[in-house]
Tab-separated table of C-alpha atoms in Angstrom:
chain	number	residue	atom	x	y	z
A	23	MET	CA	-16.109	-73.910	39.799
A	24	LEU	CA	-15.569	-75.206	36.269
A	25	ASP	CA	-17.920	-77.938	37.202
A	26	ASN	CA	-20.559	-75.392	38.233
A	27	PHE	CA	-19.896	-73.368	35.090
A	28	TYR	CA	-20.561	-76.420	32.992
A	29	ARG	CA	-23.639	-77.430	34.973
A	30	TYR	CA	-25.366	-74.044	35.161
A	31	VAL	CA	-24.117	-72.115	32.169
A	32	VAL	CA	-23.149	-74.568	29.429
A	33	LEU	CA	-26.060	-76.917	30.012
A	34	ASN	CA	-28.398	-73.890	30.010
A	35	ALA	CA	-26.797	-72.324	26.943
A	36	GLY	CA	-30.013	-72.858	24.963
A	37	LEU	CA	-32.077	-70.943	27.493
A	38	LEU	CA	-29.524	-68.132	27.770
A	39	GLY	CA	-29.159	-67.986	23.980
A	40	GLN	CA	-32.886	-67.661	23.551
A	41	GLY	CA	-32.880	-64.877	26.156
A	42	LEU	CA	-30.106	-63.123	24.252
A	43	LEU	CA	-32.185	-63.301	21.069
A	44	VAL	CA	-35.173	-61.770	22.855
A	45	THR	CA	-32.922	-59.020	24.254
A	46	LEU	CA	-31.678	-58.258	20.737
A	47	GLN	CA	-35.211	-58.284	19.403
A	48	VAL	CA	-36.470	-55.850	22.062
A	49	CYS	CA	-33.457	-53.560	21.733
A	50	VAL	CA	-33.395	-53.344	17.943
A	51	GLN	CA	-37.132	-52.643	17.740
A	52	ALA	CA	-37.020	-50.134	20.594
A	53	PHE	CA	-34.027	-48.389	19.076
A	54	VAL	CA	-35.536	-48.094	15.598
A	55	LEU	CA	-38.863	-46.883	16.975
A	56	GLY	CA	-36.978	-44.532	19.312
A	57	VAL	CA	-35.043	-42.979	16.428
A	58	VAL	CA	-38.215	-42.476	14.390
A	59	LEU	CA	-39.997	-40.843	17.350
A	60	ALA	CA	-36.915	-38.753	18.093
A	61	ILE	CA	-36.829	-37.399	14.537
A	62	ALA	CA	-40.518	-36.510	14.726
A	63	VAL	CA	-40.127	-34.822	18.120
A	64	SER	CA	-36.993	-32.918	17.091
A	65	LEU	CA	-38.756	-31.625	13.977
A	66	LEU	CA	-41.607	-30.448	16.225
A	67	ARG	CA	-39.059	-28.626	18.319
A	68	VAL	CA	-37.642	-26.631	15.431
A	69	THR	CA	-41.035	-25.801	13.867
A	70	GLY	CA	-43.414	-23.338	15.549
A	71	ARG	CA	-44.216	-22.188	19.058
A	72	ILE	CA	-46.972	-24.636	19.933
A	73	PRO	CA	-45.308	-27.691	18.346
A	74	ARG	CA	-42.134	-26.718	20.177
A	75	ALA	CA	-43.967	-26.610	23.507
A	76	ILE	CA	-45.419	-30.080	22.869
A	77	GLY	CA	-42.011	-31.414	21.897
A	78	THR	CA	-40.362	-29.895	24.941
A	79	ALA	CA	-42.989	-31.315	27.279
A	80	TYR	CA	-42.463	-34.748	25.734
A	81	VAL	CA	-38.700	-34.613	26.114
A	82	GLU	CA	-38.811	-33.319	29.675
A	83	PHE	CA	-41.419	-35.856	30.794
A	84	PHE	CA	-39.718	-38.942	29.438
A	85	ARG	CA	-36.251	-37.869	30.523
A	86	ALA	CA	-37.414	-37.243	34.064
A	87	THR	CA	-39.228	-40.512	34.681
A	88	PRO	CA	-37.463	-43.789	35.529
A	89	VAL	CA	-37.462	-46.522	32.878
A	90	LEU	CA	-38.866	-49.011	35.332
A	91	VAL	CA	-41.849	-46.765	36.024
A	92	GLN	CA	-42.412	-46.252	32.305
A	93	LEU	CA	-42.257	-49.977	31.674
A	94	LEU	CA	-44.907	-50.686	34.295
A	95	TRP	CA	-46.969	-47.687	33.217
A	96	VAL	CA	-47.027	-48.670	29.535
A	97	ASN	CA	-47.626	-52.326	30.348
A	98	TYR	CA	-50.437	-51.912	32.897
A	99	VAL	CA	-51.955	-48.492	32.212
A	100	TRP	CA	-51.776	-47.994	28.452
A	101	PRO	CA	-53.982	-50.976	27.535
A	102	ASP	CA	-56.752	-49.442	29.647
A	103	LEU	CA	-56.156	-45.908	28.394
A	104	PHE	CA	-55.393	-46.487	24.728
A	105	GLY	CA	-56.206	-50.130	24.014
A	106	PHE	CA	-52.597	-51.011	23.270
A	107	PRO	CA	-50.032	-52.550	23.624
A	108	THR	CA	-51.597	-55.969	23.848
A	109	THR	CA	-48.415	-57.906	24.608
A	110	ALA	CA	-45.651	-57.521	27.183
A	111	MET	CA	-43.182	-57.485	24.324
A	112	GLY	CA	-44.969	-54.517	22.749
A	113	ALA	CA	-44.997	-52.689	26.081
A	114	GLY	CA	-41.284	-53.296	26.575
A	115	VAL	CA	-40.444	-52.008	23.107
A	116	ILE	CA	-42.618	-48.888	23.474
A	117	ALA	CA	-41.363	-47.997	26.951
A	118	LEU	CA	-37.709	-48.275	25.938
A	119	ALA	CA	-38.411	-46.372	22.705
A	120	LEU	CA	-40.076	-43.502	24.571
A	121	GLN	CA	-37.088	-42.986	26.818
A	122	THR	CA	-34.605	-43.320	23.964
A	123	SER	CA	-36.506	-40.884	21.794
A	124	ALA	CA	-36.529	-38.236	24.519
A	125	TYR	CA	-32.743	-38.325	24.779
A	126	LEU	CA	-32.109	-38.573	21.047
A	127	ALA	CA	-34.552	-35.775	20.201
A	128	GLU	CA	-32.332	-33.427	22.191
A	129	THR	CA	-29.236	-34.561	20.309
A	130	ILE	CA	-30.921	-34.312	16.925
A	131	ARG	CA	-32.193	-30.823	17.673
A	132	ALA	CA	-28.719	-29.712	18.706
A	133	GLY	CA	-27.370	-31.285	15.506
A	134	ILE	CA	-29.896	-29.454	13.328
A	135	GLU	CA	-29.319	-26.145	15.072
A	136	GLY	CA	-25.560	-26.621	14.921
A	137	LEU	CA	-25.591	-26.931	11.142
A	138	PRO	CA	-24.246	-23.738	9.554
A	139	ARG	CA	-27.055	-21.601	8.113
A	140	GLY	CA	-25.195	-21.431	4.818
A	141	GLN	CA	-25.706	-25.157	4.283
A	142	LEU	CA	-29.463	-24.654	4.071
A	143	GLU	CA	-29.178	-21.404	2.147
A	144	ALA	CA	-27.064	-23.115	-0.507
A	145	GLY	CA	-29.913	-25.598	-0.934
A	146	ARG	CA	-32.553	-22.898	-1.083
A	147	ALA	CA	-30.462	-20.844	-3.497
A	148	VAL	CA	-30.546	-23.607	-6.111
A	149	GLY	CA	-34.301	-24.010	-5.746
A	150	MET	CA	-34.494	-27.117	-3.553
A	151	SER	CA	-37.706	-27.664	-1.573
A	152	SER	CA	-37.693	-27.825	2.231
A	153	LEU	CA	-38.193	-31.572	2.100
A	154	GLN	CA	-35.291	-32.011	-0.307
A	155	ILE	CA	-33.089	-29.870	1.930
A	156	VAL	CA	-33.968	-31.921	5.005
A	157	ARG	CA	-33.460	-35.222	3.214
A	158	ARG	CA	-30.362	-34.450	1.166
A	159	ILE	CA	-28.501	-31.841	3.214
A	160	VAL	CA	-29.645	-31.824	6.842
A	161	ALA	CA	-30.273	-35.503	7.610
A	162	PRO	CA	-26.943	-36.937	6.389
A	163	GLN	CA	-24.899	-34.284	8.167
A	164	VAL	CA	-26.869	-34.520	11.402
A	165	ALA	CA	-26.560	-38.326	11.308
A	166	LEU	CA	-22.801	-38.034	10.989
A	167	VAL	CA	-22.534	-35.566	13.852
A	168	MET	CA	-24.848	-37.699	15.952
A	169	ALA	CA	-23.147	-41.034	15.359
A	170	PRO	CA	-21.335	-41.098	18.734
A	171	ALA	CA	-24.534	-40.137	20.577
A	172	LEU	CA	-26.502	-42.806	18.701
A	173	ILE	CA	-23.960	-45.449	19.620
A	174	SER	CA	-23.965	-44.595	23.315
A	175	GLN	CA	-27.765	-44.464	23.295
A	176	MET	CA	-27.826	-47.976	21.815
A	177	ALA	CA	-25.737	-49.085	24.787
A	178	VAL	CA	-28.203	-47.383	27.150
A	179	VAL	CA	-31.100	-49.211	25.499
A	180	ILE	CA	-29.394	-52.563	25.950
A	181	LYS	CA	-28.677	-51.830	29.598
A	182	SER	CA	-32.204	-50.549	30.265
A	183	SER	CA	-33.610	-53.622	28.542
A	184	THR	CA	-32.519	-55.740	31.517
A	185	LEU	CA	-35.556	-54.298	33.305
A	186	VAL	CA	-38.088	-55.781	30.893
A	187	SER	CA	-37.918	-59.065	32.804
A	188	VAL	CA	-40.185	-57.450	35.409
A	189	ILE	CA	-43.062	-57.514	32.929
A	190	ALA	CA	-42.249	-61.153	32.132
A	191	ILE	CA	-40.439	-60.691	28.831
A	192	PRO	CA	-38.089	-63.689	28.602
A	193	ASP	CA	-34.897	-61.753	27.801
A	194	LEU	CA	-31.331	-62.668	28.766
A	195	MET	CA	-31.711	-61.253	32.288
A	196	TYR	CA	-34.943	-63.170	32.748
A	197	ALA	CA	-33.297	-66.413	31.647
A	198	ALA	CA	-30.350	-65.846	33.968
A	199	LEU	CA	-32.569	-65.093	36.957
A	200	LYS	CA	-34.627	-68.135	36.210
A	201	ILE	CA	-31.549	-70.383	36.379
A	202	VAL	CA	-30.323	-68.682	39.534
A	203	ASN	CA	-33.668	-69.048	41.266
A	204	GLU	CA	-33.833	-72.673	40.337
A	205	TRP	CA	-30.407	-73.710	41.668
A	206	PHE	CA	-29.427	-70.881	43.999
A	207	GLU	CA	-25.987	-70.735	42.375
A	208	PRO	CA	-25.587	-67.139	41.207
A	209	ILE	CA	-21.791	-66.884	40.777
A	210	GLU	CA	-21.224	-68.512	37.398
A	211	VAL	CA	-24.564	-67.597	35.837
A	212	LEU	CA	-24.576	-63.915	36.752
A	213	THR	CA	-20.896	-63.512	35.913
A	214	SER	CA	-21.468	-65.067	32.506
A	215	THR	CA	-24.523	-62.873	31.983
A	216	ALA	CA	-22.587	-59.727	32.844
A	217	PHE	CA	-19.891	-60.794	30.411
A	218	LEU	CA	-22.461	-61.436	27.673
A	219	TYR	CA	-23.955	-57.953	28.086
A	220	PHE	CA	-20.470	-56.457	28.067
A	221	LEU	CA	-19.579	-58.345	24.900
A	222	LEU	CA	-22.799	-57.328	23.172
A	223	ILE	CA	-22.398	-53.618	23.914
A	224	PHE	CA	-18.669	-53.648	23.270
A	225	LEU	CA	-19.000	-55.294	19.862
A	226	ILE	CA	-21.874	-53.089	18.737
A	227	SER	CA	-20.010	-49.917	19.811
A	228	LEU	CA	-16.850	-51.096	18.104
A	229	ALA	CA	-18.631	-51.805	14.823
A	230	ALA	CA	-20.619	-48.567	14.900
A	231	ASN	CA	-17.526	-46.506	15.683
A	232	ARG	CA	-15.650	-48.135	12.831
A	233	ILE	CA	-18.450	-47.314	10.391
A	234	SER	CA	-18.730	-43.721	11.584
A	235	ASP	CA	-14.940	-43.209	11.411
A	236	ARG	CA	-14.853	-44.616	7.910
A	237	PHE	CA	-17.480	-42.113	6.750
A	238	ARG	CA	-15.691	-39.228	8.423
A	239	ALA	CA	-12.403	-40.227	6.827
A	240	ARG	CA	-14.076	-40.501	3.441
A	241	PHE	CA	-15.409	-36.952	3.702
A	242	GLY	CA	-11.988	-35.715	4.785
A	243	LEU	CA	-13.220	-34.814	8.287
A	244	ALA	CA	-11.265	-35.306	11.497
A	245	VAL	CA	-11.684	-38.822	12.877
B	20	MET	CA	-38.401	-0.923	-38.243
B	21	THR	CA	-36.240	-0.955	-35.156
B	22	ASP	CA	-36.044	-3.847	-32.712
B	23	PRO	CA	-37.888	-3.280	-29.465
B	24	PRO	CA	-35.446	-2.680	-26.595
B	25	ALA	CA	-34.206	-5.987	-25.193
B	26	THR	CA	-35.843	-7.159	-21.969
B	27	PRO	CA	-33.439	-6.765	-19.023
B	28	ALA	CA	-32.245	-10.070	-17.553
B	29	LEU	CA	-33.200	-8.759	-14.132
B	30	SER	CA	-35.362	-5.823	-13.129
B	31	VAL	CA	-35.819	-4.562	-9.625
B	32	ARG	CA	-38.464	-1.983	-8.802
B	33	ASN	CA	-38.521	-0.018	-5.586
B	34	LEU	CA	-37.128	-2.749	-3.362
B	35	HIS	CA	-37.446	-2.176	0.374
B	36	LYS	CA	-36.218	-4.308	3.216
B	37	SER	CA	-36.513	-3.699	6.925
B	38	PHE	CA	-35.289	-5.771	9.821
B	39	GLY	CA	-37.661	-4.675	12.552
B	40	PRO	CA	-37.281	-0.921	12.902
B	41	LEU	CA	-34.074	-0.909	10.872
B	42	GLU	CA	-34.638	-0.040	7.228
B	43	VAL	CA	-31.728	-1.561	5.309
B	44	LEU	CA	-32.938	-1.062	1.738
B	45	ARG	CA	-34.818	2.145	1.007
B	46	GLY	CA	-36.232	1.725	-2.443
B	47	ILE	CA	-33.742	0.315	-4.918
B	48	SER	CA	-34.587	0.147	-8.626
B	49	LEU	CA	-32.153	-1.375	-11.101
B	50	ASP	CA	-32.282	-2.901	-14.571
B	51	ILE	CA	-29.557	-5.396	-15.337
B	52	ALA	CA	-29.116	-5.892	-19.093
B	53	GLN	CA	-28.537	-9.333	-20.614
B	54	GLY	CA	-24.836	-10.144	-20.467
B	55	ALA	CA	-23.963	-7.180	-18.265
B	56	VAL	CA	-21.544	-7.419	-15.370
B	57	VAL	CA	-22.695	-5.109	-12.605
B	58	THR	CA	-20.656	-4.670	-9.439
B	59	LEU	CA	-22.164	-3.353	-6.243
B	60	ILE	CA	-19.786	-1.461	-3.993
B	61	GLY	CA	-20.276	0.434	-0.776
B	62	ALA	CA	-19.282	0.530	2.865
B	63	SER	CA	-20.268	-2.370	5.127
B	64	GLY	CA	-23.827	-1.905	6.252
B	65	SER	CA	-24.745	-0.074	3.049
B	66	GLY	CA	-27.105	-2.926	2.091
B	67	LYS	CA	-25.158	-4.603	-0.747
B	68	SER	CA	-25.420	-8.140	0.579
B	69	THR	CA	-28.984	-7.680	1.764
B	70	PHE	CA	-29.923	-6.445	-1.703
B	71	LEU	CA	-28.356	-9.504	-3.310
B	72	ARG	CA	-30.048	-11.842	-0.847
B	73	CYS	CA	-33.398	-10.176	-1.467
B	74	LEU	CA	-33.025	-10.844	-5.184
B	75	ASN	CA	-33.392	-14.593	-4.664
B	76	HIS	CA	-35.556	-14.252	-1.578
B	77	LEU	CA	-33.008	-15.627	0.882
B	78	GLU	CA	-34.232	-12.501	2.613
B	79	GLN	CA	-37.884	-11.760	2.053
B	80	PRO	CA	-38.159	-8.201	0.668
B	81	THR	CA	-40.518	-5.971	2.626
B	82	SER	CA	-41.876	-4.547	-0.620
B	83	GLY	CA	-40.940	-4.073	-4.243
B	84	GLU	CA	-40.963	-6.132	-7.424
B	85	ILE	CA	-38.423	-8.388	-9.061
B	86	TYR	CA	-38.646	-9.461	-12.713
B	87	VAL	CA	-36.462	-12.156	-14.265
B	88	ASP	CA	-36.461	-11.876	-18.052
B	89	GLY	CA	-39.483	-9.618	-17.813
B	90	VAL	CA	-41.506	-12.139	-15.815
B	91	PRO	CA	-42.600	-10.897	-12.389
B	92	ILE	CA	-41.752	-13.115	-9.441
B	93	THR	CA	-44.765	-13.568	-7.261
B	94	ASP	CA	-45.126	-16.910	-5.556
B	95	ASP	CA	-42.820	-19.332	-7.377
B	96	ILE	CA	-39.823	-18.636	-5.160
B	97	ALA	CA	-38.104	-21.975	-5.903
B	98	GLY	CA	-38.469	-21.269	-9.627
B	99	LEU	CA	-36.973	-17.810	-9.128
B	100	ARG	CA	-34.055	-19.253	-7.212
B	101	ALA	CA	-33.403	-21.858	-9.871
B	102	ARG	CA	-32.967	-19.049	-12.397
B	103	LEU	CA	-30.579	-17.026	-10.238
B	104	GLY	CA	-27.246	-18.661	-9.390
B	105	MET	CA	-25.787	-17.645	-6.050
B	106	VAL	CA	-22.184	-17.825	-4.875
B	107	PHE	CA	-21.631	-17.228	-1.161
B	108	GLN	CA	-18.743	-15.765	0.771
B	109	GLN	CA	-18.405	-18.995	2.769
B	110	PHE	CA	-18.720	-21.318	-0.281
B	111	ASN	CA	-21.288	-23.464	1.554
B	112	LEU	CA	-20.417	-26.658	-0.274
B	113	TRP	CA	-22.129	-29.761	1.097
B	114	PRO	CA	-19.347	-31.657	2.888
B	115	HIS	CA	-20.926	-35.101	2.547
B	116	MET	CA	-21.106	-34.970	-1.239
B	117	THR	CA	-18.248	-35.232	-3.701
B	118	VAL	CA	-17.325	-32.253	-5.841
B	119	LEU	CA	-19.334	-33.667	-8.731
B	120	GLY	CA	-22.140	-34.584	-6.326
B	121	ASN	CA	-22.376	-30.968	-5.203
B	122	VAL	CA	-22.578	-29.744	-8.772
B	123	ILE	CA	-25.212	-32.203	-10.026
B	124	GLU	CA	-27.428	-32.199	-6.924
B	125	ALA	CA	-29.743	-29.410	-8.067
B	126	PRO	CA	-29.991	-30.521	-11.724
B	127	LEU	CA	-30.905	-34.006	-10.447
B	128	ARG	CA	-33.359	-33.010	-7.722
B	129	VAL	CA	-34.741	-29.674	-8.830
B	130	LYS	CA	-34.708	-30.071	-12.612
B	131	ARG	CA	-35.156	-33.853	-12.400
B	132	MET	CA	-32.540	-34.335	-15.065
B	133	PRO	CA	-31.562	-37.954	-15.829
B	134	ARG	CA	-28.283	-38.821	-14.074
B	135	PRO	CA	-26.080	-39.370	-17.154
B	136	GLU	CA	-27.147	-36.020	-18.533
B	137	ALA	CA	-26.550	-34.291	-15.181
B	138	VAL	CA	-23.115	-35.891	-14.887
B	139	ALA	CA	-22.154	-34.700	-18.380
B	140	LEU	CA	-23.382	-31.216	-17.528
B	141	GLY	CA	-21.595	-31.232	-14.173
B	142	ARG	CA	-18.318	-32.311	-15.780
B	143	ARG	CA	-18.660	-29.566	-18.363
B	144	PHE	CA	-18.949	-26.887	-15.668
B	145	LEU	CA	-16.188	-28.413	-13.553
B	146	ALA	CA	-13.967	-28.239	-16.630
B	147	LYS	CA	-14.929	-24.604	-16.974
B	148	VAL	CA	-13.607	-23.838	-13.487
B	149	ASN	CA	-10.581	-26.110	-14.090
B	150	LEU	CA	-11.455	-28.698	-11.484
B	151	LEU	CA	-12.466	-31.708	-13.523
B	152	ASP	CA	-9.598	-33.687	-11.967
B	153	LYS	CA	-11.133	-33.132	-8.495
B	154	GLN	CA	-14.608	-34.408	-9.325
B	155	ASP	CA	-14.428	-37.382	-6.942
B	156	GLU	CA	-12.857	-35.510	-4.014
B	157	TYR	CA	-14.801	-34.305	-1.004
B	158	PRO	CA	-14.847	-30.538	-0.333
B	159	ALA	CA	-12.808	-30.749	2.886
B	160	ARG	CA	-9.815	-31.860	0.831
B	161	LEU	CA	-9.851	-28.772	-1.390
B	162	SER	CA	-8.312	-25.347	-0.826
B	163	GLY	CA	-10.623	-22.394	-0.239
B	164	GLY	CA	-10.118	-21.172	-3.785
B	165	GLN	CA	-10.925	-24.586	-5.200
B	166	GLN	CA	-14.014	-24.846	-3.011
B	167	GLN	CA	-15.237	-21.500	-4.248
B	168	ARG	CA	-14.686	-22.548	-7.850
B	169	VAL	CA	-16.753	-25.683	-7.197
B	170	ALA	CA	-19.447	-23.446	-5.708
B	171	ILE	CA	-19.392	-21.397	-8.907
B	172	ALA	CA	-19.733	-24.579	-10.991
B	173	ARG	CA	-22.614	-25.672	-8.749
B	174	ALA	CA	-24.449	-22.402	-9.372
B	175	LEU	CA	-23.703	-22.519	-13.112
B	176	ALA	CA	-25.034	-26.077	-13.394
B	177	MET	CA	-28.589	-24.772	-13.032
B	178	GLU	CA	-27.883	-22.647	-16.123
B	179	PRO	CA	-29.252	-19.544	-14.444
B	180	LYS	CA	-30.193	-16.300	-16.172
B	181	VAL	CA	-28.113	-14.282	-13.735
B	182	MET	CA	-25.217	-15.162	-11.457
B	183	LEU	CA	-25.101	-13.435	-8.064
B	184	PHE	CA	-21.770	-13.228	-6.247
B	185	ASP	CA	-21.943	-12.274	-2.570
B	186	GLU	CA	-18.404	-11.234	-1.604
B	187	ALA	CA	-17.155	-14.407	-3.219
B	188	THR	CA	-13.493	-13.724	-2.460
B	189	SER	CA	-13.742	-12.047	0.941
B	190	SER	CA	-12.768	-15.121	2.946
B	191	LEU	CA	-9.842	-16.096	0.723
B	192	ASP	CA	-6.108	-15.402	0.889
B	193	PRO	CA	-4.851	-13.064	-1.839
B	194	GLU	CA	-3.366	-15.806	-4.020
B	195	LEU	CA	-6.570	-17.840	-3.801
B	196	THR	CA	-8.612	-14.735	-4.496
B	197	ASN	CA	-6.914	-14.453	-7.858
B	198	GLU	CA	-7.851	-17.929	-9.029
B	199	VAL	CA	-11.496	-17.212	-8.228
B	200	LEU	CA	-11.415	-13.797	-9.857
B	201	ALA	CA	-9.885	-15.407	-12.958
B	202	VAL	CA	-12.882	-17.724	-13.223
B	203	MET	CA	-15.235	-14.770	-12.766
B	204	ARG	CA	-13.403	-12.875	-15.513
B	205	ASP	CA	-13.859	-15.862	-17.836
B	206	LEU	CA	-17.569	-15.932	-17.103
B	207	ALA	CA	-17.844	-12.216	-17.801
B	208	ARG	CA	-16.015	-12.689	-21.097
B	209	ASP	CA	-18.450	-15.473	-22.064
B	210	GLY	CA	-21.341	-13.057	-21.680
B	211	THR	CA	-22.734	-14.350	-18.373
B	212	THR	CA	-25.022	-11.818	-16.709
B	213	MET	CA	-23.498	-11.146	-13.305
B	214	VAL	CA	-24.294	-9.099	-10.228
B	215	VAL	CA	-21.197	-8.946	-8.051
B	216	VAL	CA	-20.946	-7.626	-4.510
B	217	THR	CA	-17.256	-7.114	-3.933
B	218	HIS	CA	-14.495	-5.278	-2.137
B	219	GLU	CA	-12.132	-5.956	-5.040
B	220	MET	CA	-12.019	-2.512	-6.579
B	221	ALA	CA	-9.578	-3.632	-9.281
B	222	PHE	CA	-12.048	-6.290	-10.391
B	223	ALA	CA	-14.923	-3.792	-10.339
B	224	ARG	CA	-12.919	-1.359	-12.436
B	225	GLU	CA	-11.548	-3.821	-14.988
B	226	VAL	CA	-14.283	-6.373	-15.454
B	227	SER	CA	-17.608	-4.719	-14.866
B	228	ASP	CA	-19.677	-2.831	-17.386
B	229	ARG	CA	-21.333	-0.893	-14.667
B	230	VAL	CA	-20.627	-0.015	-11.063
B	231	VAL	CA	-23.353	0.779	-8.560
B	232	PHE	CA	-22.431	2.466	-5.298
B	233	LEU	CA	-24.917	1.873	-2.492
B	234	HIS	CA	-25.176	4.144	0.484
B	235	MET	CA	-27.615	3.646	3.351
B	236	GLY	CA	-29.833	1.361	1.316
B	237	GLN	CA	-30.069	3.554	-1.743
B	238	VAL	CA	-28.322	3.807	-5.106
B	239	GLU	CA	-26.020	6.764	-4.665
B	240	GLU	CA	-23.955	6.467	-7.828
B	241	ASP	CA	-24.492	4.330	-10.916
B	242	GLY	CA	-22.434	4.332	-14.082
B	243	PRO	CA	-19.626	2.799	-16.121
B	244	PRO	CA	-16.479	2.117	-14.073
B	245	ALA	CA	-14.540	4.923	-15.726
B	246	GLN	CA	-17.107	7.418	-14.515
B	247	VAL	CA	-17.677	5.984	-11.028
B	248	PHE	CA	-13.987	5.543	-10.320
B	249	GLY	CA	-12.759	8.516	-12.355
B	250	ALA	CA	-15.246	11.265	-11.728
B	251	PRO	CA	-17.911	10.255	-9.217
B	252	VAL	CA	-20.714	12.772	-8.870
B	253	SER	CA	-21.670	11.810	-5.336
B	254	PRO	CA	-19.394	13.206	-2.625
B	255	ARG	CA	-20.077	10.131	-0.508
B	256	CYS	CA	-18.912	7.872	-3.314
B	257	ARG	CA	-15.773	9.962	-3.692
B	258	GLN	CA	-15.151	9.663	0.019
B	259	PHE	CA	-15.697	5.904	-0.011
B	260	LEU	CA	-13.352	5.397	-2.949
B	261	SER	CA	-10.597	7.465	-1.397
B	262	SER	CA	-10.923	5.474	1.824
B	263	VAL	CA	-10.598	2.100	0.077
B	264	ARG	CA	-7.700	3.308	-2.069
B	265	ALA	CA	-5.804	4.608	0.948
C-alpha cells in the first residue's frame, strides 16, 4: 500500500499540486466575483419594487438550479447567447460565482435588514450621505455579522469546484481522475485527494474563524 | 437706535406630520431663541418625539417650514442635519468604531476636516463629557450612561446650532440617568441651544428656560417652568402634571 502510495501519489505530486493551484485559482476568483455580485443583488433587493423583483428572481433561479447544470449552461450556451466566456476557466468561475452570489445575497440582505434602524439614523443625523452610511456604517457591521456565512460559503465553493473537471478545467479533481484512469488504482489517489480537500477547507475555515473572532473580541462583542 | 431682535436659532412654522390617516402633528409653530433650553413634555403619543425627528427630517414633515438661524431649509437636508445635533434614546453608537472614532466620524467625512484637527476636536468634546480616558475603547465596553455621553460628544463634534435630545435618559437606570443629566446641565450652563424631549420633570423644571406641553400634536401650554409647573393654564396640562407627580 505504501508502495502504491509512493507510485501513484508521490510520483504524481507535481500533477496533483498543479491541480490544487487551479482549484485555488477557480475558487478565489469565483468567490470574489460571487461576493461582488451578491452585494449588487442584495442592494437591488432593498431598493425599490422593480429592482427587488429582479433581485428576487435572480436569487430564486440560481438557488434552484444544480451547479452542474449551470456549469454546462454557462460553458456551452453563454458563448452563443452573449459571446462570453471564451475559456472553460472563465465559464467555471462565472458558474460558481452565480451560485455563490445567490446564496450570499440572501445573507447580506438579512444582515442589512437586521441592522438596528438607529444605526442608520445616527449617520443621517450627523449629515452623512447614503453612500457614506453604506460604506462606513452598514458594510463593516454586515460583514462582521456575515463572517460565519461567508466562511461556510467558501467551503461550498471549494466543494462545488470539483465539478469543473467536467468542462475540462484541470483542477485537483481532474488531476486525480486522470491518474486513476491511467492506472486503475483509485484507493491511494482518491483517499489522498479527499484528504487534500479536507485540509484546504479546514485550514481556510480555521483562519477565517480566527480573524472574525479577533474582530469581535476587539469590538467587545460575544465571540 | 435699538438692536434688531436677535434671529431665533430655530424657527418652526405650522409643522404638520401625518402617518397615513393618522395626523400626529397638527400645526406646531415655535421659535427657539439662541442659547435657550426648551423642554418638550407631554403624554406618550402626544407627538414630542415625532416633532423632534421632523426638525432634522428623520421624519419628513407633511408640511410646514423650518428655519435654522433664519435660513429656510428647503432641499439641503444633509446641511440641515449637520447643523442640528441629535441624541437618541438608544444612543446608537457605531459598535465597530472606537469612542474617538464615533466622535470624529462626521467631522472627517461630512466636514472633511483634516484628521489631526478632527482628533483634537474629538478629544476636546470627550473631555467635556468626562470620557477622554475611554477614547480608545469600543462602545460595547462602556456603561449605558457612558455610551450616551459619547453620543452627546459625537453630536457636539459637528458644532451644531441646536442640540436635540430625544428622551436621552429614558433607557438608563436612575444612577446612570444622573450622569447624563449632569452633562446636559453643563451644556445648558455653557449657553448651548437645546431642545429636550424628556420625562424628567425635575430636569425640565430646574434647567430649562421654557417648557412646552404638547397635546395631540399641538402646543397646549408654553411658558417658563415656574408658570407651566406652578400655574398651568391648560386643564390638560394640569392633569398631565398631576399624573406624572403621583
